[in-house]
Coordinates of C-alpha atoms and ligand atoms in Angstrom, one line a residue:
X502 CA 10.0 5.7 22.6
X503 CA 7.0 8.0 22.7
X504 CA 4.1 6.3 23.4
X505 CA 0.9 7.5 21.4
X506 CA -2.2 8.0 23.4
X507 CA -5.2 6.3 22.6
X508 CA -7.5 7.9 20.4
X509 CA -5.1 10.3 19.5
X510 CA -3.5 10.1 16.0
X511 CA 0.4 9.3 15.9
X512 CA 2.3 12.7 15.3
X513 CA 4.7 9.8 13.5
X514 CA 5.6 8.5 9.9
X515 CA 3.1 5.6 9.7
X516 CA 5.9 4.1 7.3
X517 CA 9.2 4.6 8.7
X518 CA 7.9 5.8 12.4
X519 CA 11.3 7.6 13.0
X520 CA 10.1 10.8 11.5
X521 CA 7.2 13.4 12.3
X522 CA 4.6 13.1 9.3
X523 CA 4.2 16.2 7.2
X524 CA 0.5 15.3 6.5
X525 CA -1.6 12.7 4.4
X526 CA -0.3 11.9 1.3
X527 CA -1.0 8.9 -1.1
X528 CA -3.6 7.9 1.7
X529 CA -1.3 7.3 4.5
X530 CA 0.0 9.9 7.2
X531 CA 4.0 9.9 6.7
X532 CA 6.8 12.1 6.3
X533 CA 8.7 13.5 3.1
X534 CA 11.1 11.1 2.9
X535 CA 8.6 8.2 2.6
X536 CA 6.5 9.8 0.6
X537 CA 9.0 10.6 -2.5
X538 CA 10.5 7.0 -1.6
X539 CA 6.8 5.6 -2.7
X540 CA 6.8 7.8 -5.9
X541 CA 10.1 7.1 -6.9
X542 CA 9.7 3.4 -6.7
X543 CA 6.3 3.3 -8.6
X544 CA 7.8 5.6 -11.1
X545 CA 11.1 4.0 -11.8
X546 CA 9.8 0.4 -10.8
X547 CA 13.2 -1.3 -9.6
X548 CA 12.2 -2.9 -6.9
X549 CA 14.4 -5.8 -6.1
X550 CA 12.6 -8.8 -3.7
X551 CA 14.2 -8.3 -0.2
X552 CA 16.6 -10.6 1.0
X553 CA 16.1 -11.1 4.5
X554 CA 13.1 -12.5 5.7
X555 CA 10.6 -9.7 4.5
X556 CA 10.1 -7.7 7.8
X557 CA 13.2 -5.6 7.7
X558 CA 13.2 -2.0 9.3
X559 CA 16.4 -0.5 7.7
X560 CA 17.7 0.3 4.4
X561 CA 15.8 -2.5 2.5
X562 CA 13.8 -0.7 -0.3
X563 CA 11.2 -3.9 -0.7
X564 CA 10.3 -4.2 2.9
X565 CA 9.9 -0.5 3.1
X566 CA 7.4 -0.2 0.0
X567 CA 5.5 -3.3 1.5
X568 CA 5.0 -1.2 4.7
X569 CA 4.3 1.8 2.5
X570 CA 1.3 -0.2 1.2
X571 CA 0.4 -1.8 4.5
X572 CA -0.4 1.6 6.0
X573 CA -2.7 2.1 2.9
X574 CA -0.3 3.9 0.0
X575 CA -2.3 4.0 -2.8
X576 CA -1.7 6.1 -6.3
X577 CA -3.9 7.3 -8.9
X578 CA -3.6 9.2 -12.0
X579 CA -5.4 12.4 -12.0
X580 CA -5.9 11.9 -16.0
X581 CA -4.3 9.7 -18.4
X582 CA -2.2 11.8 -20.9
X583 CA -2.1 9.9 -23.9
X584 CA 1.7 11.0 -24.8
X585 CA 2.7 9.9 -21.4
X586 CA 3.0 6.4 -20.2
X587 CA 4.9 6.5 -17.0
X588 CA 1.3 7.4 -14.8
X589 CA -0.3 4.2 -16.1
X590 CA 2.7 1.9 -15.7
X591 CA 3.1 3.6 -12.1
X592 CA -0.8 3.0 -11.7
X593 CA -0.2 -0.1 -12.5
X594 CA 2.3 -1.4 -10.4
X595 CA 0.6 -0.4 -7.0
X596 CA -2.3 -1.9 -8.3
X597 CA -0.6 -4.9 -8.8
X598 CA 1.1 -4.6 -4.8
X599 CA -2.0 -3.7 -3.5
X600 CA -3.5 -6.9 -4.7
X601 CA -0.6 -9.1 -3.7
X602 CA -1.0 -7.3 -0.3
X603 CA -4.8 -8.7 -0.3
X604 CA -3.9 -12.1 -1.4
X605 CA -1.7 -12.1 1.2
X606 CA -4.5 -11.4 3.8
X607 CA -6.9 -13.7 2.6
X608 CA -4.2 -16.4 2.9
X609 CA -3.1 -15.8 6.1
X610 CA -4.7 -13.5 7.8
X611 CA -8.1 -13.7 10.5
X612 CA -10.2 -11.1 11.0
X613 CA -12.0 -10.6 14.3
X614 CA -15.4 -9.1 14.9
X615 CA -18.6 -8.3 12.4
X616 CA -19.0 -5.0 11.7
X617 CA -21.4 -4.1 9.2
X618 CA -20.1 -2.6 6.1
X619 CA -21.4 0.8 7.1
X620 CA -18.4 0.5 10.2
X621 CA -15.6 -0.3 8.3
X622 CA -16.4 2.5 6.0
X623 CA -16.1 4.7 8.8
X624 CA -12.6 3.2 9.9
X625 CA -9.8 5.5 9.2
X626 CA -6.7 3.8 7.0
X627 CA -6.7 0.1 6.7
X628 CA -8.5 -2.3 8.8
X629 CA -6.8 -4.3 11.1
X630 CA -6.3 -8.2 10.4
X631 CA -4.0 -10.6 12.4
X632 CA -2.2 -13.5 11.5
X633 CA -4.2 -16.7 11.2
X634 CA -2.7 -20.1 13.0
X635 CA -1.5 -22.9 10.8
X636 CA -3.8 -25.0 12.4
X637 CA -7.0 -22.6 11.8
X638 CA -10.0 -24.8 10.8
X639 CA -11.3 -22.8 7.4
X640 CA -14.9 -23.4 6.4
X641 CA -17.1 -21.9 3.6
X642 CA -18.4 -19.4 6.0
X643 CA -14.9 -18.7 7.2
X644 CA -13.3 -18.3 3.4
X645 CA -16.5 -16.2 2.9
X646 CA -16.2 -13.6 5.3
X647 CA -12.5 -12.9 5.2
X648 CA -13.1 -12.6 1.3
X649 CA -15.6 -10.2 1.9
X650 CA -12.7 -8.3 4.7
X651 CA -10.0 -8.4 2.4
X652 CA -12.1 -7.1 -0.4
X653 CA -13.4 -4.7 1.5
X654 CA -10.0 -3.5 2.7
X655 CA -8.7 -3.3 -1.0
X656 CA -12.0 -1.3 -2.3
X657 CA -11.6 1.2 0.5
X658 CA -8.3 2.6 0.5
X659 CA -8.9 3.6 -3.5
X660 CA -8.6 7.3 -4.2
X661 CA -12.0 7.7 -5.4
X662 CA -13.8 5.4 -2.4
X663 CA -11.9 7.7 -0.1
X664 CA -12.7 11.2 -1.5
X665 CA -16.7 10.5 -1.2
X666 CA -18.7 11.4 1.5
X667 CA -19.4 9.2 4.2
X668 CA -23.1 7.9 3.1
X669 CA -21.8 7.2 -0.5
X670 CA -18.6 5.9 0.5
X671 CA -20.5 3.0 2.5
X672 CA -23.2 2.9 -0.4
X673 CA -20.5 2.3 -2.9
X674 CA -18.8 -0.7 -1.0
X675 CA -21.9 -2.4 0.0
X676 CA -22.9 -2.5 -3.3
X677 CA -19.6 -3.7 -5.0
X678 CA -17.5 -5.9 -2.6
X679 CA -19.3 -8.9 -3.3
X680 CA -18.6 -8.3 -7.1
X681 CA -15.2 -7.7 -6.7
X682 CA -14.9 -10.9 -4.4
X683 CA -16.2 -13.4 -6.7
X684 CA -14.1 -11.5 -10.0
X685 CA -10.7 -11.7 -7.7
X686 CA -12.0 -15.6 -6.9
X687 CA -12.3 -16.2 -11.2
X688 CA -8.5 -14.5 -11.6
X689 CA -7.5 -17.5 -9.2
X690 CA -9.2 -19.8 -11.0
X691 CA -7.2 -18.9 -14.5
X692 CA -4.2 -18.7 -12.6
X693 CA -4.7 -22.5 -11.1
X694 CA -6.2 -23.3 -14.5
X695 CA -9.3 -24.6 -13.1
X696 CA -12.8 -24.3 -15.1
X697 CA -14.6 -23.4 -11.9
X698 CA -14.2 -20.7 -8.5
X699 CA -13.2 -22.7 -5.2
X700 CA -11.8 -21.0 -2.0
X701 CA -7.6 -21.0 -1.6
X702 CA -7.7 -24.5 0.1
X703 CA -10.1 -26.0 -2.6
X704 CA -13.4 -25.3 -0.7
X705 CA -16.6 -24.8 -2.8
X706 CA -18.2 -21.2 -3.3
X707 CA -21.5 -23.1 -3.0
X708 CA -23.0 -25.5 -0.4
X709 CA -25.7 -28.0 -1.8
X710 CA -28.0 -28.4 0.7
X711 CA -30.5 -26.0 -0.9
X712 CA -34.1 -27.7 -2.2
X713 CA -35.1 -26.6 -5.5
X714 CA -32.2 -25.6 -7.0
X715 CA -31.0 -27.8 -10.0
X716 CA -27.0 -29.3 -10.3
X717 CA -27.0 -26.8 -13.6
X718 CA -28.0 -24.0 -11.5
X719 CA -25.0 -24.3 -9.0
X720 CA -23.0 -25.2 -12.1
X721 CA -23.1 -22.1 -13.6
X722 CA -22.6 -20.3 -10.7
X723 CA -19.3 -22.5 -10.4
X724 CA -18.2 -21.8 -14.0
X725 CA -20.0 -19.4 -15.6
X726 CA -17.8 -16.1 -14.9
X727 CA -14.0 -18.3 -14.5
X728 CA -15.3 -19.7 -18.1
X729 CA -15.3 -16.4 -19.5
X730 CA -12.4 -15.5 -17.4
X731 CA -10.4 -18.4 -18.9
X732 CA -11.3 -17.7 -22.6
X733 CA -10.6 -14.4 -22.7
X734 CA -7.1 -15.4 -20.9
X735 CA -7.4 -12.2 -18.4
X736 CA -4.3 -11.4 -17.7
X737 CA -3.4 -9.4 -13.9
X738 CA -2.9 -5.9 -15.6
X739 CA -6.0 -6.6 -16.9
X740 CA -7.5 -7.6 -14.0
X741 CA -6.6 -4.6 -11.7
X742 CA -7.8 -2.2 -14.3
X743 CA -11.3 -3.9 -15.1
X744 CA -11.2 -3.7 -10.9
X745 CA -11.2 0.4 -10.9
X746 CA -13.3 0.7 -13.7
X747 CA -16.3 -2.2 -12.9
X748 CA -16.4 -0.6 -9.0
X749 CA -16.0 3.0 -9.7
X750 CA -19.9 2.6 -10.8
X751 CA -22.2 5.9 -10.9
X752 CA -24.7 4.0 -11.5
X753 CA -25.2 2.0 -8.2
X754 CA -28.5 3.1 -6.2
X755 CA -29.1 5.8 -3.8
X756 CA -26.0 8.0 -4.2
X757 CA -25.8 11.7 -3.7
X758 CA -25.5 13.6 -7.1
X759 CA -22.1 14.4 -5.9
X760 CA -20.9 11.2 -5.5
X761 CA -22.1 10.1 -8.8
X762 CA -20.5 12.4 -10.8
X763 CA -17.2 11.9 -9.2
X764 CA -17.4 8.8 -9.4
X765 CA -18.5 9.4 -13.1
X766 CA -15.4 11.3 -13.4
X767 CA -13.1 8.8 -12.3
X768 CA -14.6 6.2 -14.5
X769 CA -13.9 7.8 -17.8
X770 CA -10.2 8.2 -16.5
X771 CA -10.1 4.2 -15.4
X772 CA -12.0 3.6 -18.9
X773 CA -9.5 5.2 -21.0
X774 CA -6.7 3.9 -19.1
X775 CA -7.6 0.2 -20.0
X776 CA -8.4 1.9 -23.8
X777 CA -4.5 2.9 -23.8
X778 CA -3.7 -0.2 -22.1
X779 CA -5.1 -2.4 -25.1
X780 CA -3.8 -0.1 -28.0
X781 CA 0.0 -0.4 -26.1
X782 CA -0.6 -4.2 -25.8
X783 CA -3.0 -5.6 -28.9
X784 CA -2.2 -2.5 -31.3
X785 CA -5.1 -3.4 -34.1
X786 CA -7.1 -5.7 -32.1
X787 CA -6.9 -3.0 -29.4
X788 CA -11.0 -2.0 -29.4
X789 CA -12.4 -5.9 -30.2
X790 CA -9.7 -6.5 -26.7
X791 CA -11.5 -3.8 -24.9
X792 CA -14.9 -4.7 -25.9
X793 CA -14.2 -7.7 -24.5
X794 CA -13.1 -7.1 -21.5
X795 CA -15.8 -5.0 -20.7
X796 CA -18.4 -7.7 -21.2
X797 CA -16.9 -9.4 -17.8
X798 CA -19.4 -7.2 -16.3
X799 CA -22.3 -8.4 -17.2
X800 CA -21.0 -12.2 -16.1
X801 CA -20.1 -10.9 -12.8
X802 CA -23.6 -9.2 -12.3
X803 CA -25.7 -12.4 -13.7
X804 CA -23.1 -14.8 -11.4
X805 CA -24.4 -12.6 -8.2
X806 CA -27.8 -12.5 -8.6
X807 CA -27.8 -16.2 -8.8
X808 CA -25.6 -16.6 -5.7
X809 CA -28.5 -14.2 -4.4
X810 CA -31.3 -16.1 -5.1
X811 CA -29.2 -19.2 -3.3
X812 CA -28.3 -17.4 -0.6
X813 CA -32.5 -16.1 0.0
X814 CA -33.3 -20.2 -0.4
X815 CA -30.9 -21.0 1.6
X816 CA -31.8 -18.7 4.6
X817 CA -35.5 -19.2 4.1
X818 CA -34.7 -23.2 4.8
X819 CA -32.2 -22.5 7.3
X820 CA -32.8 -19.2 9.2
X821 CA -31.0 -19.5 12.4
X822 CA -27.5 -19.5 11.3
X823 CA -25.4 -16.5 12.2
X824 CA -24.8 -14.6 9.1
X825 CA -22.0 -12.0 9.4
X826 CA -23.1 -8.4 9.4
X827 CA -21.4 -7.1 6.0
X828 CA -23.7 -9.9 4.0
X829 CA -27.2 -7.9 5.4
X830 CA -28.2 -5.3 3.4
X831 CA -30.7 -2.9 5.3
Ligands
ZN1584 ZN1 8.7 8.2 7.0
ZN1585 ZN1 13.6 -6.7 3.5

């Protein structure tokens, strides 16, 4: 076997590893075969669960579309024709395997180190977790920060995170990771049909150990955005959708006027993706759906600024506790 040096890239398939890669495509580096293998499976769909024990290197189709989105295999449509579904069904289903991919992460996975934000912008394909012992003692700071990793690693390997240059590119997930976090941690919440966010295990999202902050305060934090979450009955298509659209924001703070109207661009496409969506799912109560489903974002927004003003108490009362480095915003 050939052995790769160090800080050279692999001349090799990041999928299958057998074959030379022909160049990046779908955000990974891999060869033709793989390539139309990833295409063909998230245009015809048929993708039957493996059965082996999910790590096998031949032949099974499941294992190898897993390892397709492992190396960061990601598809979007470059416009949504109206007359055509197949590119937002396709859309959809990676959506929907690149968020069982971070669900998977966040449930088993550790990651080692704190970089800051800025850093794991700068790393090239997906960042590098490792399995997390049975036995691992998880605490709110632990659930917190590999939230913040595995979000991180989902935001970044989008096409239109990683077309921008590399000031906007960390500007953009600084400033929406966090969101995304606490909207993934309100889609558990409907799925477990509980009224409020928690971590995997059950752990609270807030500590109460903070003076002068009321029990109605840290309630609505709790609540507020799985309430909304809950009565609008969000479903995962939904979800992953809202996800492109909500983070794709022009309108976040110091980016170039390049990177705002790409990511302007890409918004209207995301926007009238879900618009389709709706009308294919709701026909007449398509726009009120839409409308709807929009207004998440302002829930989202009002439940971080009051996990912000917590978090400031909470360090002004406590300042000598570590905080990781992707939760410091210089
Ligand atoms: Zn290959
Ligand atoms: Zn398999």
């Amino acid at each position: 076997m050939e052995v790769v040096p160090a800080g050279r890239r692999s001349e090799m398939c990041s999928i299958c590893n057998v074959r030379a890669h022909n160049g990046f495509s779908y955000g990974a580096y891999c060869c033709n075969a793989c390539k139309m293998f990833f295409r063909r499976v998230l245009f015809v769909g048929n993708l039957e669960p493996c059965k082996s024990s999910g790590n096998c290197l031949k032949k099974c189709r499941f294992c190898r579309f897993k390892r397709c989105i492992e190396a960061g295999m990601t598809y979007t449509p470059s416009e949504i024709d109206m007359n055509n579904t197949d590119p937002l069904t396709a859309w959809i289903f990676n959506l929907k395997h690149q968020e069982t991919h971070r669900e998977f992460q966040l449930l088993n996975c550790l990651f080692e180190g704190d970089p800051t934000v800025k850093e794991v912008s700068e790393i090239d394909g997906p960042l590098q977790f490792r399995p997390r012992p049975l036995n691992h003692p998880m605490d709110l700071g632990e659930w917190v920060f590999i939230t913040g990793m595995t979000s991180l690693n989902f935001l970044k390997r989008f096409t239109h995170v990683s077309m921008m240059n590399p000031a906007d590119k960390a500007n953009l997930l600084k400033y929406t990771f966090f969101d995304f976090s606490i909207f993934s941690d309100a889609i558990r919440a409907n799925v477990r049909n509980q009224e409020f966010i928690s971590f995997p295990d059950g752990t609270e999202v807030v500590e109460v150990r903070v003076d002068g902050v009321t029990e109605t305060f840290l309630n609505g934090i709790r609540c507020r955005l799985a309430a909304r979450v809950n009565e609008l009955r969000v479903t995962q298509e939904e979800f992953m959708l809202l996800t492109q659209i909500f983070f794709c924001n022009p309108a976040l703070p110091n980016l170039t006027v390049s990177g705002r109207g790409m990511l302007n661009t890409y918004q209207k496409i995301y926007t009238s993706a879900l618009l389709r969506y709706c009308f294919l799912t709701y026909q007449q109560s398509a726009p009120a759906r839409f409308t709807d489903l929009l207004s998440i974002f302002q829930v989202i927004v009002s439940t971080r600024q009051d996990i912000s003003h917590l978090f400031y108490l909470n360090t002004m009362q406590h300042p000598y506790e570590n905080l990781k480095q992707i939760f410091i915003f210089r």
